[in-house]
Short mmCIF file of C-alpha atoms in Angstrom, two decimals:
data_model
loop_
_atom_site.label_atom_id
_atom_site.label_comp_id
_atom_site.label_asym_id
_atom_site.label_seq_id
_atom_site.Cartn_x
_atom_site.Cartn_y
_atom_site.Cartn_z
CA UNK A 522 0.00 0.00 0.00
CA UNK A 523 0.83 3.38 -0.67
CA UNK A 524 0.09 5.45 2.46
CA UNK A 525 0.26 4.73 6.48
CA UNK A 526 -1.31 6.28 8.26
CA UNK A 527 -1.05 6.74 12.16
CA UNK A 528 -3.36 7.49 14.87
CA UNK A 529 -3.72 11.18 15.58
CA UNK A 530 -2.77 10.74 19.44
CA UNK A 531 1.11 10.62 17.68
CA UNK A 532 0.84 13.73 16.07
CA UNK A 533 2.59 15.72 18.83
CA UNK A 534 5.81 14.00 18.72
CA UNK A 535 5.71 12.91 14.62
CA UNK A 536 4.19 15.56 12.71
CA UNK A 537 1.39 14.77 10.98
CA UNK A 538 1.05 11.15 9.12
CA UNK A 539 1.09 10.89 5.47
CA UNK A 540 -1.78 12.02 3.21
CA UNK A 541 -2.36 14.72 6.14
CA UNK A 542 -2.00 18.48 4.72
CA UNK A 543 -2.80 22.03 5.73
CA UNK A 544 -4.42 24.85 3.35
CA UNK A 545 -2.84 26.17 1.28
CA UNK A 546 -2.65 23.10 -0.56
CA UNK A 547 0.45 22.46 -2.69
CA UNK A 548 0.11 19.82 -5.38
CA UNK A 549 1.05 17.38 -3.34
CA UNK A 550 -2.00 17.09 -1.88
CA UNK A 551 -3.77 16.33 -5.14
CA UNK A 552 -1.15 13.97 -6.06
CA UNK A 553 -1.48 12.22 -2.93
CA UNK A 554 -5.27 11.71 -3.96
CA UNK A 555 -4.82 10.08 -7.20
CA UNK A 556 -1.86 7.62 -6.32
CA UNK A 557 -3.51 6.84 -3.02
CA UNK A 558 -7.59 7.55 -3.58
CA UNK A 559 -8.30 9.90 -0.71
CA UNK A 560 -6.01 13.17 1.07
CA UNK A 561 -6.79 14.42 4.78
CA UNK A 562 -6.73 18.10 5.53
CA UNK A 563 -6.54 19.41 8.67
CA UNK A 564 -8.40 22.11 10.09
CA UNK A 565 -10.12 22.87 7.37
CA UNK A 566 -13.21 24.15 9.31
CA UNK A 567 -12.93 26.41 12.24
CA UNK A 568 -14.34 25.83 16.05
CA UNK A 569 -16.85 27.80 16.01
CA UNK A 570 -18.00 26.81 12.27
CA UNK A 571 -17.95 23.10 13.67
CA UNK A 572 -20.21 24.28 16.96
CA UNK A 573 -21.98 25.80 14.47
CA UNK A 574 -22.88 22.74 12.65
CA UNK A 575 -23.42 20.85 15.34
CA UNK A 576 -26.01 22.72 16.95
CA UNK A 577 -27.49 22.70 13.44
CA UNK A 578 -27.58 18.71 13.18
CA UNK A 579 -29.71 18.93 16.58
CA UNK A 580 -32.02 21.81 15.37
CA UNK A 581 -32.86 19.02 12.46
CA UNK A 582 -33.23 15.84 14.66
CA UNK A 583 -35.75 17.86 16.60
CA UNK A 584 -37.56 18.39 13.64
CA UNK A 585 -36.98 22.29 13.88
CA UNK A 586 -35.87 22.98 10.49
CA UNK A 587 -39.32 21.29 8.65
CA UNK A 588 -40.69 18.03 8.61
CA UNK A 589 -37.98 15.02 7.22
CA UNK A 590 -39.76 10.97 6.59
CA UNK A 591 -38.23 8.97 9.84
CA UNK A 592 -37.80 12.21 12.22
CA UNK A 593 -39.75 11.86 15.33
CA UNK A 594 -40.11 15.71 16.53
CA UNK A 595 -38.67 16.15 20.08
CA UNK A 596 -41.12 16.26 23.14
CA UNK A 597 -40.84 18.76 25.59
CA UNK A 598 -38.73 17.76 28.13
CA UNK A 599 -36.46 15.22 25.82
CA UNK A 600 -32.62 15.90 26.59
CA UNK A 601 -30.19 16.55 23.58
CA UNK A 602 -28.84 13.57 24.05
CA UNK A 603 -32.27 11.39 23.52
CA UNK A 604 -32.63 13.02 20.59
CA UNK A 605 -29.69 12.93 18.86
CA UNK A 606 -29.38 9.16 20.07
CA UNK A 607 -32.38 8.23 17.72
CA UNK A 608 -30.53 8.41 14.61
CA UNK A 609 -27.59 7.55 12.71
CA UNK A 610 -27.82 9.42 9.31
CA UNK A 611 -29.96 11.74 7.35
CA UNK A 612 -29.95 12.22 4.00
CA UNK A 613 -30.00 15.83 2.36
CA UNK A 614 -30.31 17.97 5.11
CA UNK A 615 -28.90 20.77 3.19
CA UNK A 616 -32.50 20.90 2.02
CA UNK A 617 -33.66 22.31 5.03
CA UNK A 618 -30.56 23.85 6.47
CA UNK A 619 -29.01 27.06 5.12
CA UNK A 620 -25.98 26.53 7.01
CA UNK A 621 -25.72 23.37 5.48
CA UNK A 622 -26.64 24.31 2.33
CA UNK A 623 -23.86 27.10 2.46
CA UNK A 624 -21.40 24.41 3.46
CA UNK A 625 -21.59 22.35 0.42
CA UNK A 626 -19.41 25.05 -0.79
CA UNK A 627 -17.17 26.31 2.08
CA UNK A 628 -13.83 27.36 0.94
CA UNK A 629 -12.24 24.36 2.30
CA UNK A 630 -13.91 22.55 0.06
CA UNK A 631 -13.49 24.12 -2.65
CA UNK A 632 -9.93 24.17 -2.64
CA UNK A 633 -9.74 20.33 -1.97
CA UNK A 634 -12.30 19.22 -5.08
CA UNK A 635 -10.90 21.62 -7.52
CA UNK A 636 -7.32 20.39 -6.74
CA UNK A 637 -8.35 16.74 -7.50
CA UNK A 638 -11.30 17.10 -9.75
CA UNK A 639 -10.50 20.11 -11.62
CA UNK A 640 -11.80 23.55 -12.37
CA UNK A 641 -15.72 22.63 -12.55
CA UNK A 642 -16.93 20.99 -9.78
CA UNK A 643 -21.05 20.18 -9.14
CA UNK A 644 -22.76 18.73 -5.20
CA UNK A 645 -25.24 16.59 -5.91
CA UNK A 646 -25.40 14.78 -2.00
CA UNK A 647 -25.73 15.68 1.82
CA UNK A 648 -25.33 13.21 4.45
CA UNK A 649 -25.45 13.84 8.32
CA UNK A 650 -24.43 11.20 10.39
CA UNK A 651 -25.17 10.92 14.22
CA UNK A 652 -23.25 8.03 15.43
CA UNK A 653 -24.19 7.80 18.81
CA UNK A 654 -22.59 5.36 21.40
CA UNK A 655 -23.45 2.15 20.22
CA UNK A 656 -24.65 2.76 16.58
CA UNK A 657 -23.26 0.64 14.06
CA UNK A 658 -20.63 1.13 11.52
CA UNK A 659 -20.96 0.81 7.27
CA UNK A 660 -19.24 -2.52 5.62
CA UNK A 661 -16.60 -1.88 3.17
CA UNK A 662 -18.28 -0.12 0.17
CA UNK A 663 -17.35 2.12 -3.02
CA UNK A 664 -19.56 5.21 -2.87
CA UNK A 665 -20.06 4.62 -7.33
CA UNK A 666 -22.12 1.63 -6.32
CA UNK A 667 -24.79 4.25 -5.28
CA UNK A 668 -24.01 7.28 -7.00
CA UNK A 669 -22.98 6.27 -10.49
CA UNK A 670 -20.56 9.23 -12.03
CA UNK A 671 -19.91 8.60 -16.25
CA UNK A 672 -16.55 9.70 -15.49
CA UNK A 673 -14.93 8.11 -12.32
CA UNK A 674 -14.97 11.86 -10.92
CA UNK A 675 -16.74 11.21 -7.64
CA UNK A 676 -15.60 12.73 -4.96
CA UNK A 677 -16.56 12.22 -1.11
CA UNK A 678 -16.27 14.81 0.86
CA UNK A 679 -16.13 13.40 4.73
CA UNK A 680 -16.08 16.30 7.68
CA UNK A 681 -15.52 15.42 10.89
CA UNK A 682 -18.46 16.94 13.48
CA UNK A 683 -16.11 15.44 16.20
CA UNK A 684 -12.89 14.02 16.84
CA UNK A 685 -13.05 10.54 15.26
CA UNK A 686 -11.32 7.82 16.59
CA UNK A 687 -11.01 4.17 16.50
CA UNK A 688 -12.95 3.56 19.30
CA UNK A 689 -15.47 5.82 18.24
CA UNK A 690 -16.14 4.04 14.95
CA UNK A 691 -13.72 6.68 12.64
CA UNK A 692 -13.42 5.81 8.68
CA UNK A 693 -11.08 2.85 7.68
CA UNK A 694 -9.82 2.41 4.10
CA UNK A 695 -7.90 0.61 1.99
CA UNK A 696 -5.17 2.80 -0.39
CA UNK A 697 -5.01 2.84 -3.50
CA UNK A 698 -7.59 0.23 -4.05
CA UNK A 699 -9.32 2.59 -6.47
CA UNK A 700 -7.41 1.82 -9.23
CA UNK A 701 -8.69 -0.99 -10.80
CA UNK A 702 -11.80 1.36 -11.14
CA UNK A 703 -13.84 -2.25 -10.96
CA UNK A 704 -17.08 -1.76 -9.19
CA UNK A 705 -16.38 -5.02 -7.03
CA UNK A 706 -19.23 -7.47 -6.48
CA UNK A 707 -21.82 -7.00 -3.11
CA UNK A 708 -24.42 -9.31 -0.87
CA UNK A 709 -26.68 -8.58 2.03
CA UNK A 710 -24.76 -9.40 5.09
CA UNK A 711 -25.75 -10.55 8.67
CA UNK A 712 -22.54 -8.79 10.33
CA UNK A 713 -23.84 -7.03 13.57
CA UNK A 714 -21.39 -4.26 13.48
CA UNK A 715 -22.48 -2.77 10.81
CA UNK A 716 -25.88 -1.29 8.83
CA UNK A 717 -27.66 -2.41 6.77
CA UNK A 718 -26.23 -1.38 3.41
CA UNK A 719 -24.51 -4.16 1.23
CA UNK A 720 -21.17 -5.19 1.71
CA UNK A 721 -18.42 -5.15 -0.91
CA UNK A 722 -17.06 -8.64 -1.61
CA UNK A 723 -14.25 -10.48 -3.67
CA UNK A 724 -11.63 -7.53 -4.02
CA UNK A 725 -7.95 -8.90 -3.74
CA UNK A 726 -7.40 -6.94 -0.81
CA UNK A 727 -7.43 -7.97 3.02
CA UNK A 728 -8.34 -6.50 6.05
CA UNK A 729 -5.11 -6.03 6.67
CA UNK A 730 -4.35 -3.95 3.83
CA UNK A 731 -6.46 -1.14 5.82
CA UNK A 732 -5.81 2.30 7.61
CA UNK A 733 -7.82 4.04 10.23
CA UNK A 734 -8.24 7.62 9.29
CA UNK A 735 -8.45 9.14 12.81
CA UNK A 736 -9.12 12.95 12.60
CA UNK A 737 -9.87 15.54 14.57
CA UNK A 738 -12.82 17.68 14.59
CA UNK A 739 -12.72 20.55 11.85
CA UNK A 740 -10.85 18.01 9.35
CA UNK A 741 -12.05 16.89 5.91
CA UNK A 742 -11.64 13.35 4.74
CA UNK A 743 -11.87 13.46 0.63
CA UNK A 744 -11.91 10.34 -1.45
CA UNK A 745 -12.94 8.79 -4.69
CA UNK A 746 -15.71 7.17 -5.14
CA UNK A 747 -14.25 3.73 -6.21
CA UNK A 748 -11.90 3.73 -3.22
CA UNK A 749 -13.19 0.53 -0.92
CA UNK A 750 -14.02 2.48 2.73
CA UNK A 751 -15.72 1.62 6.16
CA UNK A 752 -16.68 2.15 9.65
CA UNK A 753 -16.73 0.37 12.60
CA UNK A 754 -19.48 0.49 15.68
CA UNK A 755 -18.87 3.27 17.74
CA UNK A 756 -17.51 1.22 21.17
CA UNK A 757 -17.07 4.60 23.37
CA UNK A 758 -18.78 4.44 26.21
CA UNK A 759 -20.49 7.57 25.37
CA UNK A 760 -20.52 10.53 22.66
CA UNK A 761 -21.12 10.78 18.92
CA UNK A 762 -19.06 10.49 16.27
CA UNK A 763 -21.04 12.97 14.22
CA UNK A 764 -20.13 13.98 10.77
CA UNK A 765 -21.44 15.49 7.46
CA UNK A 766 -20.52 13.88 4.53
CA UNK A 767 -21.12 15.54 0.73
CA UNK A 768 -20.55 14.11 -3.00
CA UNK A 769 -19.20 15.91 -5.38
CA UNK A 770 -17.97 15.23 -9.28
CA UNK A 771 -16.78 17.11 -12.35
CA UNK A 772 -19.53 19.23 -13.91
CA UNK A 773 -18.97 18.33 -17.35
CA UNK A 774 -19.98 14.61 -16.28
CA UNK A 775 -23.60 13.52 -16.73
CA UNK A 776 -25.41 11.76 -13.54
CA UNK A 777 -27.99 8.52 -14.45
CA UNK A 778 -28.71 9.02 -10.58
CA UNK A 779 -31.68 7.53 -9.12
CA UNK A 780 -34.82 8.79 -11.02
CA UNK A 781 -32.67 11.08 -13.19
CA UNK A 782 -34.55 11.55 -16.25
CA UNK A 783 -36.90 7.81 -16.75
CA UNK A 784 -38.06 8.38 -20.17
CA UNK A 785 -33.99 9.31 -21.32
CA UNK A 786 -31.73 6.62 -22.77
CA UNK A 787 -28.71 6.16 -20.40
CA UNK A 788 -26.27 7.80 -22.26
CA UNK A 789 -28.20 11.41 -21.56
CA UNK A 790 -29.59 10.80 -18.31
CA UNK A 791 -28.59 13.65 -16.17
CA UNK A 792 -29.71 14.09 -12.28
CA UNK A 793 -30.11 17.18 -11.96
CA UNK A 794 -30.74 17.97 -8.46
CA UNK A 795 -27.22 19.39 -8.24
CA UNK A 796 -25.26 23.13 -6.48
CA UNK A 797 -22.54 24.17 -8.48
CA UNK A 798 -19.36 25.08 -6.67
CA UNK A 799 -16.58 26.13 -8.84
CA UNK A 800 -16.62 26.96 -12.32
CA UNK A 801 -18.74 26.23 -14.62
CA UNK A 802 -21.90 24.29 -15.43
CA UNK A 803 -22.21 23.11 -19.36
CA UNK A 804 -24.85 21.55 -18.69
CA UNK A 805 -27.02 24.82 -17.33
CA UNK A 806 -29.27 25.21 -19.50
CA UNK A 807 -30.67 21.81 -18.65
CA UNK A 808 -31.83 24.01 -15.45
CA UNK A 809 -32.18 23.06 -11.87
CA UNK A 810 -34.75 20.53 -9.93
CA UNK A 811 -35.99 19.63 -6.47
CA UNK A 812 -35.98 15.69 -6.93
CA UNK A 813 -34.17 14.38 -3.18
CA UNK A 814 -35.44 14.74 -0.58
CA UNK A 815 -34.87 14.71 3.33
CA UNK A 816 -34.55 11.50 4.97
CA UNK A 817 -33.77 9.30 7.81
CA UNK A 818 -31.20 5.99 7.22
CA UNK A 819 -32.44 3.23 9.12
CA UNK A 820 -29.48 2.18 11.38
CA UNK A 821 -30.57 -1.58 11.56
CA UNK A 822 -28.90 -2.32 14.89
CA UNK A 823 -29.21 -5.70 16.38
CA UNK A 824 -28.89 -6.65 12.58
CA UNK A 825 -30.20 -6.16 9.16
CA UNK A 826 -33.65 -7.68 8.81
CA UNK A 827 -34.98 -4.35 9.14
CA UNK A 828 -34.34 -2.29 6.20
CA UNK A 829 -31.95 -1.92 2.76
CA UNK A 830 -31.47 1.97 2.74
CA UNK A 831 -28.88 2.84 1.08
CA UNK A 832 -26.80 5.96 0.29
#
């Protein structure tokens, strides 16, 4: 493998582990994220941004911001921490959060997906993820099995809400294993750890072959969408390991997304439910629509007889 990385509770003494950088980003960074499939940068989001956020993910799981399928609004009475405890991830809450809305294009960001994707860059995906104390992880996945880009261009944007850690069920990948570009083959699984999303199966790579990415809070986590990824259960005893995670790709890419255009052939198909953040859209005059959503993931703990939701 390419890249090691180390645990963040190092840092002090080592310097930063490979595939870590700091804005300004030199080319490194985006050269990191093609040989290796993902690039780390540090503080990329203030404090107060971050408390900012988080107060906003609350303000959403109490049903505050509108009404979202799967959201039971908060009682009087109900603590914080009951609330946020109910859920593991919604989908598309920049739908009903201008903060989060605005985020899909914080400068951060920007930098980091025109570095690697180039110039023109479109959003097309929101995720919020809770992550309480005891909520399950993801299997290994690529994010292309859901979100299927013409060009290979996805991009996942991953910012950490909190410190993540190994206990606390941070990202693991495996580097550089998005170079075949093979979308490898998936099954329902019965593993207990994790959601209830398919698992990735028969890629010639091993457990071993993985990395946890531990971060801390107000650091983005960017990688392709071929590049095989997961999470463990978070085991801390309590706390979240909350994070919001956005897709991007090049704009000059079409999107046969879910429900994108039924009556097209699959060459034009074009979801269009998109925010532009850099450059320039040649597809504009295709226009805008409101096609996803808001919407809770089922977490499936205990196992996954209870639902297939998927990103």
């Amino acid at each position: 493998m390419a890249a090691t990385v180390r645990p963040f509770k190092s840092w002090p003494d080592e310097g930063s582990p490979a595939g870590y950088f700091q804005r300004p980003l030199t080319p490194a960074a985006g050269e990191f994220y093609h040989e290796n499939g993902f690039v780390v940068v540090e503080d990329a989001f203030t404090r107060e941004e971050i408390d900012a956020l988080n107060s906003e993910a609350l303000a959403l799981c109490r049903g505050d911001r509108g009404e979202i399928p799967g959201v039971i609004p908060a009682e009087l009475g109900d603590s914080d921490a009951d609330v946020l405890k109910q859920y593991l991830c919604i989908h598309f809450p920049h739908k009903l959060s201008r903060l989060m809305y605005d985020q899909l294009s914080h400068p951060s960001i920007v930098e980091v997906a025109t570095a690697c994707l180039g110039p023109d860059v479109k959003c097309m995906q929101s995720m919020l993820f809770i992550k309480a104390s005891g909520k399950p992880g993801q299997a290994w996945h690529q994010d292309e099995d859901y979100i299927p880009t013409r060009d290979r261009s996805l991009f996942g944007a991953w910012l950490a809400l909190d410190d993540a850690t190994v206990e606390n069920g941070c990202l693991w990948v495996i580097p550089g294993s998005q170079k075949p570009g093979v979308l490898w083959p998936q099954h329902d699984h019965g593993d207990r750890r994790f959601d209830c999303a398919q698992e990735s199966i028969e890629f010639p790579y091993t457990d071993v072959d993985a990395v946890p990415v531990e971060v801390r809070a107000g650091t983005l986590v960017c990688f392709n969408g071929y590049l095989l990824h997961r999470s463990l259960p978070n085991v801390a005893k309590s706390g979240y390991r909350r994070a919001l995670v956005n897709h991007y790709m090049t704009a000059s890419s079409l999107l046969p997304w879910y429900g994108a255009a039924q009556n097209d052939h699959v060459a034009i198909s074009d979801f269009r439910d998109i925010v532009m953040i850099a450059g320039n859209d040649p597809y504009g005059y295709k226009g805008v629509t409101d096609i996803a959503k808001p919407s809770v993931r089922p977490s499936g703990e205990g196992g996954c007889g209870t639902s297939g939701d998927k990103e």
